[in-house]
Coordinates of C-alpha atoms in Angstrom, one line a residue:
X1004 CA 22.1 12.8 0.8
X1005 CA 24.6 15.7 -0.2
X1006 CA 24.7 18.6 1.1
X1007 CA 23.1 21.5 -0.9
X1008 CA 27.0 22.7 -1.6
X1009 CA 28.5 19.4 -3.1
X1010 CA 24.5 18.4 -5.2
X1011 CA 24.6 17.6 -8.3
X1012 CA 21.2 16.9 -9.0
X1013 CA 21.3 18.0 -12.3
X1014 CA 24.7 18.4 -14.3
X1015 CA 24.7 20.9 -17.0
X1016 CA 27.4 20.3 -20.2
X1017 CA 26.9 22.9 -23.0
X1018 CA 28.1 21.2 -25.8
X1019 CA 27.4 23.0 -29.5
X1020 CA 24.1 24.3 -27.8
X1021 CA 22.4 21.0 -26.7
X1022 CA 22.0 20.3 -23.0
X1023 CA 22.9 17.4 -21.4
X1024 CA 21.5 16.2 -18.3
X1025 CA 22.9 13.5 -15.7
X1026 CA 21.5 13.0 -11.9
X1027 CA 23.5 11.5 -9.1
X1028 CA 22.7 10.9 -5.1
X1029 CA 24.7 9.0 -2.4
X1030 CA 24.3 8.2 1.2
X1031 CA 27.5 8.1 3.2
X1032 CA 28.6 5.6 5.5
X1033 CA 30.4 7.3 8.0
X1034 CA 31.6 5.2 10.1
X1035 CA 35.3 5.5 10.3
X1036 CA 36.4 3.6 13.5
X1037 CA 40.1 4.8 15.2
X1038 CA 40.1 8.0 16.7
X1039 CA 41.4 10.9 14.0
X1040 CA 44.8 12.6 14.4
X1041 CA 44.4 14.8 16.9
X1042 CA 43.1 12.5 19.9
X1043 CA 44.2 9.0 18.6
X1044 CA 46.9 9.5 17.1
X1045 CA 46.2 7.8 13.6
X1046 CA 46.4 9.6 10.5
X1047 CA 43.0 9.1 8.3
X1048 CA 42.8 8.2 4.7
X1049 CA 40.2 8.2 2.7
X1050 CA 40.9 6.5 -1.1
X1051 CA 38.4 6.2 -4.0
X1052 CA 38.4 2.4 -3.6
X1053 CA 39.7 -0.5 -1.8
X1054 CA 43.5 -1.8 -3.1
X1055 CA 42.9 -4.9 -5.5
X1056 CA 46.3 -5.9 -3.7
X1057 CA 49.0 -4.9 -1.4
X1058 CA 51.5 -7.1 -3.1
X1059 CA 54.6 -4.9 -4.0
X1060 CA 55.2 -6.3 -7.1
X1061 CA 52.5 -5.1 -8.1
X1062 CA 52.9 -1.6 -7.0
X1063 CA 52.8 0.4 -10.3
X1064 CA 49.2 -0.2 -10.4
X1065 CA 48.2 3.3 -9.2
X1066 CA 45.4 1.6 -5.9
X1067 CA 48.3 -0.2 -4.6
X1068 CA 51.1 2.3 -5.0
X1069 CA 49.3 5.0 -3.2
X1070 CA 48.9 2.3 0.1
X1071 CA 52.4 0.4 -0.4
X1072 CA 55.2 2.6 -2.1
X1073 CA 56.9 4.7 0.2
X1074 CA 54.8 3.6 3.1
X1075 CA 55.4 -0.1 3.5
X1076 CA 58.5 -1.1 1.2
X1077 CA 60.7 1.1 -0.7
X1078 CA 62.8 1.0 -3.5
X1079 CA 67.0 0.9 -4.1
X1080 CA 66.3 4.2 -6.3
X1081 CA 63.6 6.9 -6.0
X1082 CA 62.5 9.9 -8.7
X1083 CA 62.3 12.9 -7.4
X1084 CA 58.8 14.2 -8.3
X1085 CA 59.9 17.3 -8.2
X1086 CA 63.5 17.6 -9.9
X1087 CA 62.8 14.3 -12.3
X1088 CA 66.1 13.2 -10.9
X1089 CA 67.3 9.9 -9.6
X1090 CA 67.8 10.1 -5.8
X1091 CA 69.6 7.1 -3.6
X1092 CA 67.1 5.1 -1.5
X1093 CA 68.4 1.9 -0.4
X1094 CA 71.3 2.1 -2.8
X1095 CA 73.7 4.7 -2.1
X1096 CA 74.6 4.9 -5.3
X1097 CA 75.4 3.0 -8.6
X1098 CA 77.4 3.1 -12.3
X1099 CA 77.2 1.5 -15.9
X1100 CA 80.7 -0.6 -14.8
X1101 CA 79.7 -2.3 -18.3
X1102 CA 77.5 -1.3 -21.7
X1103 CA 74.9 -3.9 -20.2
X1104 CA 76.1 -4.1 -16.8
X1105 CA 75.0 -2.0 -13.4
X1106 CA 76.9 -1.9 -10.4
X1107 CA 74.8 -0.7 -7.1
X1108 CA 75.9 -0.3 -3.5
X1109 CA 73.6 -1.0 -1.3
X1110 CA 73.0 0.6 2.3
X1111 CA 74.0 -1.0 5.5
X1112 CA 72.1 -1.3 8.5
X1113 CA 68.5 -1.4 7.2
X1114 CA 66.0 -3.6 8.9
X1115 CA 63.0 -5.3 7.9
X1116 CA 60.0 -5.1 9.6
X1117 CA 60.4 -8.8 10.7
X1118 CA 63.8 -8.3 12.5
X1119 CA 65.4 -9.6 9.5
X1120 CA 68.5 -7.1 8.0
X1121 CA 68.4 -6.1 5.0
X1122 CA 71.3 -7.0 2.3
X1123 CA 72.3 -7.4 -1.3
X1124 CA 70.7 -10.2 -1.3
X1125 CA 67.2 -9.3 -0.7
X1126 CA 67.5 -6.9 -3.6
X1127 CA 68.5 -9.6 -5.8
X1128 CA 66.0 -11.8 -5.0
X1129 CA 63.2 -8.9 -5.1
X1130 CA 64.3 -8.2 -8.9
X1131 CA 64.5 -11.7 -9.4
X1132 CA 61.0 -12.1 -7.8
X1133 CA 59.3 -9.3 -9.8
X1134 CA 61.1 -9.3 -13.0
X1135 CA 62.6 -13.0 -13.8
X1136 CA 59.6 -15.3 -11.9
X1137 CA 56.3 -16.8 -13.0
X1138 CA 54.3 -14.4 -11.0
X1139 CA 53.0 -12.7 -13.9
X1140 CA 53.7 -8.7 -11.2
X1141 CA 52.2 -5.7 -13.6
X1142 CA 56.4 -4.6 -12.9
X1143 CA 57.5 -7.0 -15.2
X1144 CA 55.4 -6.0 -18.3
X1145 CA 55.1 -2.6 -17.4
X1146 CA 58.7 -1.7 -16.8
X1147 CA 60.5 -4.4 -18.1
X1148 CA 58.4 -5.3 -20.9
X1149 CA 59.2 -9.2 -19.8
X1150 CA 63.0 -8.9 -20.8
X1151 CA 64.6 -11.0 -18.2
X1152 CA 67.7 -9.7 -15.7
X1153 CA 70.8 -11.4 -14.7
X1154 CA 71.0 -10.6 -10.9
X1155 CA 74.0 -11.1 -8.6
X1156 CA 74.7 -10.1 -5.0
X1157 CA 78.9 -9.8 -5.1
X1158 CA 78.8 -9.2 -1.6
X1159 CA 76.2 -7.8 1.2
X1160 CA 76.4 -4.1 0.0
X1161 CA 77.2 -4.6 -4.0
X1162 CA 74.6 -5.7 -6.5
X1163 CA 75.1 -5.8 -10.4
X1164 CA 72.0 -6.1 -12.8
X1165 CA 73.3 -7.1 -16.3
X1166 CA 70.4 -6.8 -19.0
X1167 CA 70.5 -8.8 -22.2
X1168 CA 71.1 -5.5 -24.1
X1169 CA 72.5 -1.8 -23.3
X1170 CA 69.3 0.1 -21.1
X1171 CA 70.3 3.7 -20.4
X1172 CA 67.6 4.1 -18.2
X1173 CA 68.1 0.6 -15.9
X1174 CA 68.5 2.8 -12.5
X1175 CA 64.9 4.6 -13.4
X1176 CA 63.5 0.8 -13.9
X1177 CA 64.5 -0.6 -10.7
X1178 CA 62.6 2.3 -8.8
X1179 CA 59.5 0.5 -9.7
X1180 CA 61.2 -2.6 -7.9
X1181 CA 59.9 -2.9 -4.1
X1182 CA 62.1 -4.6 -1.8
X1183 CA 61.0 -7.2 0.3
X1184 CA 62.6 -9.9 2.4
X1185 CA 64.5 -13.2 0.4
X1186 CA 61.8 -15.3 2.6
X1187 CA 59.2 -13.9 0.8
X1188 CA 56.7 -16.3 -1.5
X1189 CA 57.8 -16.8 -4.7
X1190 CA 55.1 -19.0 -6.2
X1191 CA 52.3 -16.5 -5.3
X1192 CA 51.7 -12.9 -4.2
X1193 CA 51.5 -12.3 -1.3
X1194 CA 48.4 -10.1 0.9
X1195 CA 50.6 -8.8 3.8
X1196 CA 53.7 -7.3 2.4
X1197 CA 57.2 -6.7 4.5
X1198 CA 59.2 -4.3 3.8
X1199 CA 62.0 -1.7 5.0
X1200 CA 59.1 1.2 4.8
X1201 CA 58.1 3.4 8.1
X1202 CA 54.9 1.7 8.3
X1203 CA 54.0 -1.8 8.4
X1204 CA 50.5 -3.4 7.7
X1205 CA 48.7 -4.1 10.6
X1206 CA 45.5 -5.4 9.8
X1207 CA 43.4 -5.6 6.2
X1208 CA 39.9 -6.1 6.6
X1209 CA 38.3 -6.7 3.7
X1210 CA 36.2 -4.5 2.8
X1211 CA 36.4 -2.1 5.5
X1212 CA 39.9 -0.4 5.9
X1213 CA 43.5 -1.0 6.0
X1214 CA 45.7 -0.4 9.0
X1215 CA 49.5 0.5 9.1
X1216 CA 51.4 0.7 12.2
X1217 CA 54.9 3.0 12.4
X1218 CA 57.9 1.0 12.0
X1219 CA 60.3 1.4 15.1
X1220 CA 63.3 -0.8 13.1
X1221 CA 62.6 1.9 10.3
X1222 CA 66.1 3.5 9.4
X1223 CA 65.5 7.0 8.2
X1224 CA 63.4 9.8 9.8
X1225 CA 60.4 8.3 12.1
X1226 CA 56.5 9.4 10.7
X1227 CA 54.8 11.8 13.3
X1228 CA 51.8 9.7 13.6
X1229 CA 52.1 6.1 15.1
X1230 CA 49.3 4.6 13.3
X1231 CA 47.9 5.2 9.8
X1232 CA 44.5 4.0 8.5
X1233 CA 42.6 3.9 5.0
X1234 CA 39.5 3.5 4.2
X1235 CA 37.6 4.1 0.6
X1236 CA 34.6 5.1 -0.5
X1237 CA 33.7 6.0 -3.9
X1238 CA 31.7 9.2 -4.0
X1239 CA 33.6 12.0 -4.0
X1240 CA 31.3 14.2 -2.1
X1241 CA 31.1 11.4 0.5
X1242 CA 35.1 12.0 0.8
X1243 CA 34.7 15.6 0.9
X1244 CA 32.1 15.3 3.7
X1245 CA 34.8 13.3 5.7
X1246 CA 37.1 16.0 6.0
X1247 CA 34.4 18.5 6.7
X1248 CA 32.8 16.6 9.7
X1249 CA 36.4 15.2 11.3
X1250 CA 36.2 12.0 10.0
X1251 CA 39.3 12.0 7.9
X1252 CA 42.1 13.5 7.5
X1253 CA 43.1 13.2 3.9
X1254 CA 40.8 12.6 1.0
X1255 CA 41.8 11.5 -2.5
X1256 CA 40.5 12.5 -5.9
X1257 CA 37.6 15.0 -4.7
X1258 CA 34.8 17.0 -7.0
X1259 CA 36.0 20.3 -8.8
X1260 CA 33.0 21.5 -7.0
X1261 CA 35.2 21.4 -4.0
X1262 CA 38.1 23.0 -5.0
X1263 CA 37.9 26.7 -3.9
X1264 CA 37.2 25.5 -0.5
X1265 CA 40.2 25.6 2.3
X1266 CA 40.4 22.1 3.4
X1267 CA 41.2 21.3 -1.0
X1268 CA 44.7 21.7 -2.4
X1269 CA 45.4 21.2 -6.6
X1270 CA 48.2 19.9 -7.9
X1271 CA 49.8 18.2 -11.1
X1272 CA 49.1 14.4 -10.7
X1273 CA 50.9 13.0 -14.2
X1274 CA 47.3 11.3 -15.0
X1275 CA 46.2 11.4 -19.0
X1276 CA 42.6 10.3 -19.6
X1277 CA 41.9 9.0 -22.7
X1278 CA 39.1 6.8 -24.6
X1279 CA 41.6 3.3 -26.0
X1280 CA 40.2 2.2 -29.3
X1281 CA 40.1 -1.8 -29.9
X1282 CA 41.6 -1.9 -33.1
X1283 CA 40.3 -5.6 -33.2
X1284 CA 37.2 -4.8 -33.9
X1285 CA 35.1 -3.5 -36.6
X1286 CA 33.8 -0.4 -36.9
X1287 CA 37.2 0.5 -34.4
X1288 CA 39.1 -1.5 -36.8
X1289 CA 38.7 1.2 -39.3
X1290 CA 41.0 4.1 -38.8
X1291 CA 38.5 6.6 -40.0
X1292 CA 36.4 5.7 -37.1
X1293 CA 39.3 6.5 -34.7
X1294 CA 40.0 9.2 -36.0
X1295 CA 36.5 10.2 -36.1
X1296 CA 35.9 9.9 -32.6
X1297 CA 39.1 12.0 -31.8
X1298 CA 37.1 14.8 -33.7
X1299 CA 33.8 14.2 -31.8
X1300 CA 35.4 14.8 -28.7
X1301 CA 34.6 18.2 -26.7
X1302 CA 37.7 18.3 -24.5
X1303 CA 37.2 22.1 -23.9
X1304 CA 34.1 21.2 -23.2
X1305 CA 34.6 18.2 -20.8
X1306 CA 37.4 20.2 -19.3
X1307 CA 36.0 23.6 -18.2
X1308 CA 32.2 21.8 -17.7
X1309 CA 32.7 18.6 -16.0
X1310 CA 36.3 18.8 -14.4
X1311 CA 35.9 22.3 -13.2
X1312 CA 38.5 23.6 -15.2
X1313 CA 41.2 22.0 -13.3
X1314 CA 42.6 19.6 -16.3
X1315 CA 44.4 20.8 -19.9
X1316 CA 43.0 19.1 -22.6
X1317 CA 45.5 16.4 -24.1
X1318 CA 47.1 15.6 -27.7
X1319 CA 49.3 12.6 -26.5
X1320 CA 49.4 10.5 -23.6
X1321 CA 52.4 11.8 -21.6
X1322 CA 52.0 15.1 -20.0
X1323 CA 54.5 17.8 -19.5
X1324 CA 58.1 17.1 -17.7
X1325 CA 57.8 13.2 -19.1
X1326 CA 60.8 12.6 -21.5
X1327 CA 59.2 12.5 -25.0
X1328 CA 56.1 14.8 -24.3
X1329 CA 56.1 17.7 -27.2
X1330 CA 54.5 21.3 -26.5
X1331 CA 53.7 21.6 -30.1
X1332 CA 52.0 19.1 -30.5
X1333 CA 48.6 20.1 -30.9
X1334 CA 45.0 18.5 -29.7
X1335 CA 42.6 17.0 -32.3
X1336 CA 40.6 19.9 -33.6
X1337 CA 36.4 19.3 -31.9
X1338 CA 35.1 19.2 -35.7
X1339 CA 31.8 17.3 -35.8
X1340 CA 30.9 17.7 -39.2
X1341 CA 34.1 16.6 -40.3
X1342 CA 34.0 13.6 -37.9
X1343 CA 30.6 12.6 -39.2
X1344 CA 31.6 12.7 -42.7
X1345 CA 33.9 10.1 -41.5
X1346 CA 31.9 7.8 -39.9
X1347 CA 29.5 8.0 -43.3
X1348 CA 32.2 7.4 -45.9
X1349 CA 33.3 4.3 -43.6
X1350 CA 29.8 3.2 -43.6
X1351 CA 29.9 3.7 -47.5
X1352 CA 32.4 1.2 -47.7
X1353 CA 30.9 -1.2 -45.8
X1354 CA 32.0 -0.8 -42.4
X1355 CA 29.1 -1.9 -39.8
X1356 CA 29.3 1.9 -37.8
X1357 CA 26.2 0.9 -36.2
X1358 CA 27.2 -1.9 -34.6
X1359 CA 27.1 -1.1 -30.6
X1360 CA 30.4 0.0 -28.9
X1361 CA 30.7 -0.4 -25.6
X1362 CA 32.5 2.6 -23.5
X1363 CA 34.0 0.9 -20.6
X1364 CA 34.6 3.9 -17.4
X1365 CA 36.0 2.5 -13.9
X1366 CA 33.7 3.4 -11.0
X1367 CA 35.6 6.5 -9.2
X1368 CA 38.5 6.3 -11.5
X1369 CA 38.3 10.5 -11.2
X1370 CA 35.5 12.6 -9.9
X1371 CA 32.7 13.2 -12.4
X1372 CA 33.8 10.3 -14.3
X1373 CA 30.2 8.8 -15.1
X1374 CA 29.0 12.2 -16.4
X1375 CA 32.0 12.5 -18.4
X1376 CA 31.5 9.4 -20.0
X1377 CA 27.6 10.5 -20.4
X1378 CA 29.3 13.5 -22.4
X1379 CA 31.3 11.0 -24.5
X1380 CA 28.4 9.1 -25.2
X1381 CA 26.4 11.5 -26.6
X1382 CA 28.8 13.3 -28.4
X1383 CA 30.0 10.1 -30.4
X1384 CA 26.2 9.6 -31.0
X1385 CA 25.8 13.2 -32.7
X1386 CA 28.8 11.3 -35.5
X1387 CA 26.2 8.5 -35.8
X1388 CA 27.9 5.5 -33.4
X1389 CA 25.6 3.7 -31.1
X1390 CA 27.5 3.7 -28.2
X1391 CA 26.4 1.8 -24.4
X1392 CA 27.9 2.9 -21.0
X1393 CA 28.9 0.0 -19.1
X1394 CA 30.7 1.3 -15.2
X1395 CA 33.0 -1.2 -13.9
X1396 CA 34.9 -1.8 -11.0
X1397 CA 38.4 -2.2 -10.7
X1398 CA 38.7 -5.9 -10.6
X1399 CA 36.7 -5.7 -13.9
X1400 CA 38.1 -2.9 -15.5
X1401 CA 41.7 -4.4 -15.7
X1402 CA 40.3 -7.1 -17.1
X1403 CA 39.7 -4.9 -20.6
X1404 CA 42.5 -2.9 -19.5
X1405 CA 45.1 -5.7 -19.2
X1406 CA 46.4 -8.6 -21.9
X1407 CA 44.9 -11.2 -22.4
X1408 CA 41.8 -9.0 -23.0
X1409 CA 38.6 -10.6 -23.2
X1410 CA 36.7 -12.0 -26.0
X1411 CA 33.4 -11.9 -27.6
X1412 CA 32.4 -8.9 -26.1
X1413 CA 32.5 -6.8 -29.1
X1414 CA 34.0 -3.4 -29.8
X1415 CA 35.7 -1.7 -26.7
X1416 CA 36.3 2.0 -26.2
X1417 CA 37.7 1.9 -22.7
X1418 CA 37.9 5.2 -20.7
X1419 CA 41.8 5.0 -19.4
X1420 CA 43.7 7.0 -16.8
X1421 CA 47.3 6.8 -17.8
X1422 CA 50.1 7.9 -15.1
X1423 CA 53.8 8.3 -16.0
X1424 CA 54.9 8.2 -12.8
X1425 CA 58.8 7.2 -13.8
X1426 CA 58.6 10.5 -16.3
X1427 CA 60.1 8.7 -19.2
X1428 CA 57.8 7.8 -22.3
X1429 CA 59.2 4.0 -22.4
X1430 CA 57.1 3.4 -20.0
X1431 CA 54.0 4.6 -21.8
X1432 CA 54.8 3.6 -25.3
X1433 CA 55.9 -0.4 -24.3
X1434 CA 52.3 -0.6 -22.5
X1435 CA 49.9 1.2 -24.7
X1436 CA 52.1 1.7 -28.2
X1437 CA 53.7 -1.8 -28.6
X1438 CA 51.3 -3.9 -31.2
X1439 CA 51.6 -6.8 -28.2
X1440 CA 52.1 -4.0 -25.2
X1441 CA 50.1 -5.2 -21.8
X1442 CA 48.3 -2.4 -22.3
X1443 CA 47.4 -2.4 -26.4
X1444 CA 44.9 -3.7 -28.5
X1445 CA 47.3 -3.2 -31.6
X1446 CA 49.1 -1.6 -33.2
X1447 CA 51.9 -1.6 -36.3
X1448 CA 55.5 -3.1 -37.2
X1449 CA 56.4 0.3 -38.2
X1450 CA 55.8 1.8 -35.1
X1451 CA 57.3 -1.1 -32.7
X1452 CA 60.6 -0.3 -34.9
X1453 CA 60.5 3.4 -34.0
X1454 CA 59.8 2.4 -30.3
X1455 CA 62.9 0.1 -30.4
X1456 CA 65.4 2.7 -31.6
X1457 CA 64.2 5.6 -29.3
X1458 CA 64.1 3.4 -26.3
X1459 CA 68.0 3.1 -27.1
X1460 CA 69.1 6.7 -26.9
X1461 CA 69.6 8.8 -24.7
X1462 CA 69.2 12.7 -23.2
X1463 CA 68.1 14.8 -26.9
X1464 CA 68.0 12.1 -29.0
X1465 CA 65.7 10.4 -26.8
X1466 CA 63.4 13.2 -26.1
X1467 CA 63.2 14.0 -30.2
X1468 CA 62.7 10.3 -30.6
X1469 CA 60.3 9.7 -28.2
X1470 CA 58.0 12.9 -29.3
X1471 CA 57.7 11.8 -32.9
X1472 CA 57.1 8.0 -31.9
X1473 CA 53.8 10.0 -30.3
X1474 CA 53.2 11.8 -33.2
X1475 CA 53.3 9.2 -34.8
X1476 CA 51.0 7.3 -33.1
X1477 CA 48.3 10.3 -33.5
X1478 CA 49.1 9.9 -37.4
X1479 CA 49.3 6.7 -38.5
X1480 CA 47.1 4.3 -36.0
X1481 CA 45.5 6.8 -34.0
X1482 CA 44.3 4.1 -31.3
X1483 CA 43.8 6.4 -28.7
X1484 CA 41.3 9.7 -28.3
X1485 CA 43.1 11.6 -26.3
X1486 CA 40.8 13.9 -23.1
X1487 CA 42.4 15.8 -20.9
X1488 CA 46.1 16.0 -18.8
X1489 CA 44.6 15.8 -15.2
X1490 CA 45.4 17.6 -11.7
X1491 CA 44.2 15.8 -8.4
X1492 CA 42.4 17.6 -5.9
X1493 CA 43.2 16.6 -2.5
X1494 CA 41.2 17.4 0.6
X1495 CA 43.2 18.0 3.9
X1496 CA 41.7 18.1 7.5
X1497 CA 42.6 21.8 9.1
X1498 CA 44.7 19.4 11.9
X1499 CA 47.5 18.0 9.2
X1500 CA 50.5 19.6 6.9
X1501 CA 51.3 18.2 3.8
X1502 CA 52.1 19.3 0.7
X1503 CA 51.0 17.5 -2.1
X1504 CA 53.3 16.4 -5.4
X1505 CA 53.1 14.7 -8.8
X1506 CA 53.6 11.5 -7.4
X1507 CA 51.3 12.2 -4.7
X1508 CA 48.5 10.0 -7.0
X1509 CA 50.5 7.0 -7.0
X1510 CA 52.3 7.2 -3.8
X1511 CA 51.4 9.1 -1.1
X1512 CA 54.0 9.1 1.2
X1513 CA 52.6 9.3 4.8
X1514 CA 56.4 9.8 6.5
X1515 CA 55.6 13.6 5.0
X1516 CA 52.4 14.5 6.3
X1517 CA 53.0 16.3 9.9
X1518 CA 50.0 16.9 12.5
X1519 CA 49.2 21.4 12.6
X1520 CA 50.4 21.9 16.4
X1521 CA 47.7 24.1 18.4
X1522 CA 47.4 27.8 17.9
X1523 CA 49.1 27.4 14.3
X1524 CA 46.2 26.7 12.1

């Protein structure tokens, strides 16, 4: 059971005066296998949950990123998390030679961890494999939004990527792109990815951990530790315990409870939670009701209560230092008798606001996420919908998350976690703005026409652009209730140094954590 410090027998939200109560207990599994940093040599990992899939092409989803970006494969161009700019990875550097047309050099004497070198044309074929194939890779979609590339390696170090119309952010696209070897499977995704990363995969056993081994062909700076292993498990105070008994080295995404302890370290993750509104479906089909909801919606509340304070509540689904987020723009007002009268003139006109909505949460998406979602229950219940919790787990979560979404299971409100990563709001608005985005359950001409032209400009323009198209959305289809602008909370072992970043959340690069040498603690 957890210890008296991490309990949370009973969970206390004030919301308007009414108490709500939730109850949770775990037993952890402790068994962690190698030997930790100090004696073995292996740097521990504890995650929230087990990768779906260590293919890279599918690396912008955020529980393969964390294990495969930057660890196993890399990218021609990285974004500093820090800066927002553009650094040189495998490229060493590129230029629009043409309006649709981008010329890259790319770095010699880089090996793969099978022996073979690396050249121009492995990053042709890895764009071509990602962006241009039948794989159906989250990439494509995601970054891309399915517009196809024409790839050419001119020689082994120069690469042009010609796109079917003028993209002033192409070079920020490709770092999504993983690099793997021209041998690799093109007519399915692979399990055990190769790449030119400092660590290569090992062993995956199901179900129990992931093991990475240090590259020795790696070209840049070795990692201090020779071996790196993850394992996952899905409380948060069962991760916290881990780092308090020795058992591991880093954990992700722990409890608020924890963070004034000395072994946890905050920082700015780029995560946007949010409840997505199936416009598809009646009573969500009914912009009052969205609206509604946004109004029912204690982020204050949710924020200070159930996250420990460590989150900002949210009026759009970017969050600071992404291209396109505005300051001004200001979160829903939390007015429930306003929201109510909503819901009741819908219901006037006929629209069915009783029928059951179902509020879909990911099993340790964040910590505390099933008594937040308890909170959002209730609180849509006080407008008068009847909404039912149903956790998921990953594997079923994208399955509402991701087109083609399911059918004949009713109204959806599905509790997301949005990360803009690449810090540009393209990337948000051609997932979850588009009316067909991979990511959207609707949406409106109008809008798709305002994503269009902003997605063609550039520095200013772009930014203003950008920030009203989210306005906008708020306005005029309102398919998202916004929560909170999230910061992780890592926990780090008193035996390791590292320094955790806004990117840290999707790719936590191992190459930077360093073991605490004896006597410097």
């Amino acid at each position: 059971m957890r210890s008296d410090r991490a309990r949370r027998t009973v969970l206390t939200l004030v919301v308007s005066g009414t108490l709500l109560l939730t109850s949770a207990c775990a037993v952890a599994n402790s068994d962690v296998g190698d030997a930790g940093s100090a004696g073995g040599g292996t740097l521990r990992v504890v995650l929230t949950q087990e990768p779906p899939t260590l293919e890279p092409c599918e690396s912008s989803l955020t529980a393969t990123g964390v294990v495969v970006r930057s660890n196993v494969t890399e990218p021609l161009v990285e974004r500093n998390p820090t800066s927002g700019g553009l650094e040189p990875l495998l490229a060493t550097g590129w230029r629009q030679t043409k309006p649709t047309t981008w010329t890259f050099g790319i770095r010699a004497g880089v090996t793969f961890q099978n022996g073979r070198p690396f050249t121009a044309q492995d990053a042709a074929f890895s764009i071509e494999r990602a962006v241009n194939s039948d794989l159906a890779c989250n990439v494509d979609g995601y970054v891309f939004g399915d517009e196809k590339l024409d790839v050419r390696a001119l020689s082994p170090t120069r690469l042009t990527v010609t796109t079917q119309k003028a993209d002033p952010i192409l070079p920020l696209r490709l770092s999504f792109i993983e690099i793997v070897p021209r041998t690799t499977d093109t007519k399915a995704k692979v399990r055990i990815p190769v790449g030119t990363g400092p660590y290569a995969v090992r062993k995956w056993e199901t179900g129990v951990s992931i093991s990475l081994a240090r590259n020795d062909r790696y070209w840049g700076k070795p990692p201090a530790y020779p071996r790196a292993r993850y394992v996952w498990r899905s409380d948060a105070s069962v991760r916290a315990a881990m780092i308090d008994k020795g058992e591991a080295d880093i954990a992700t995404a722990l409890d608020p409870v924890d963070a004034a302890k000395d072994t946890t370290v905050a920082y700015p993750n780029n995560e946007t939670t949010a409840l997505r509104l199936d416009g598809r479906e009646a009573p969500l089909d009914d912009i009052r009701v969205r609206k509604a909801i946004g109004m029912a919606v204690d982020r204050t509340g949710i924020v200070d209560a159930l996250l420990g304070g460590l989150a900002r509540p949210a009026a759009q689904l970017v969050p600071p230092g992404v291209v396109g987020h505005d300051d001004t723009l200001a979160t829903t007002p939390y007015q429930v008798a306003k929201a109510r009268a909503l819901v009741e003139r819908a219901a006037a006109d006929g629209v069915p606001v009783r029928r059951r909505i179902t509020l879909v949460a990911r099993n340790g998406q964040f910590a505390g996420i099933a008594e937040v979602a308890e909170a959002l229950q209730y609180q849509l219940a006080r407008i008068g919908l009847n909404v039912r919790i149903r956790m998921a787990d990953t594997a079923t979560h994208l399955q509402y998350q991701l087109r083609p979404l399911p059918r004949g299971v009713g109204p959806i409100a599905l509790l997301i976690m949005h990360g803009n990563q690449a810090g540009d709001a393209a990337f948000t608005t051609s997932q979850y703005l588009l009316s067909d985005g991979p990511q959207s359950t609707f949406g409106t001409p109008r809008l798709d026409r305002r994503i269009a032209a902003a997605n063609a400009l550039s520095g200013r323009a772009r930014q203003k652009a950008f920030a009203d198209v989210l306005a906008d959305q708020n306005e005029s289809v309102a398919q998202y209730a916004y929560l909170a602008h999230m910061r992780g909370l890592l926990g780090l072992s008193p035996s390791v140094r590292y320094r955790p970043d806004s990117a840290t959340g999707d790719e936590m690069r191992l190459a930077e954590v360093r073991p605490v040498k004896a006597g410097n603690h």
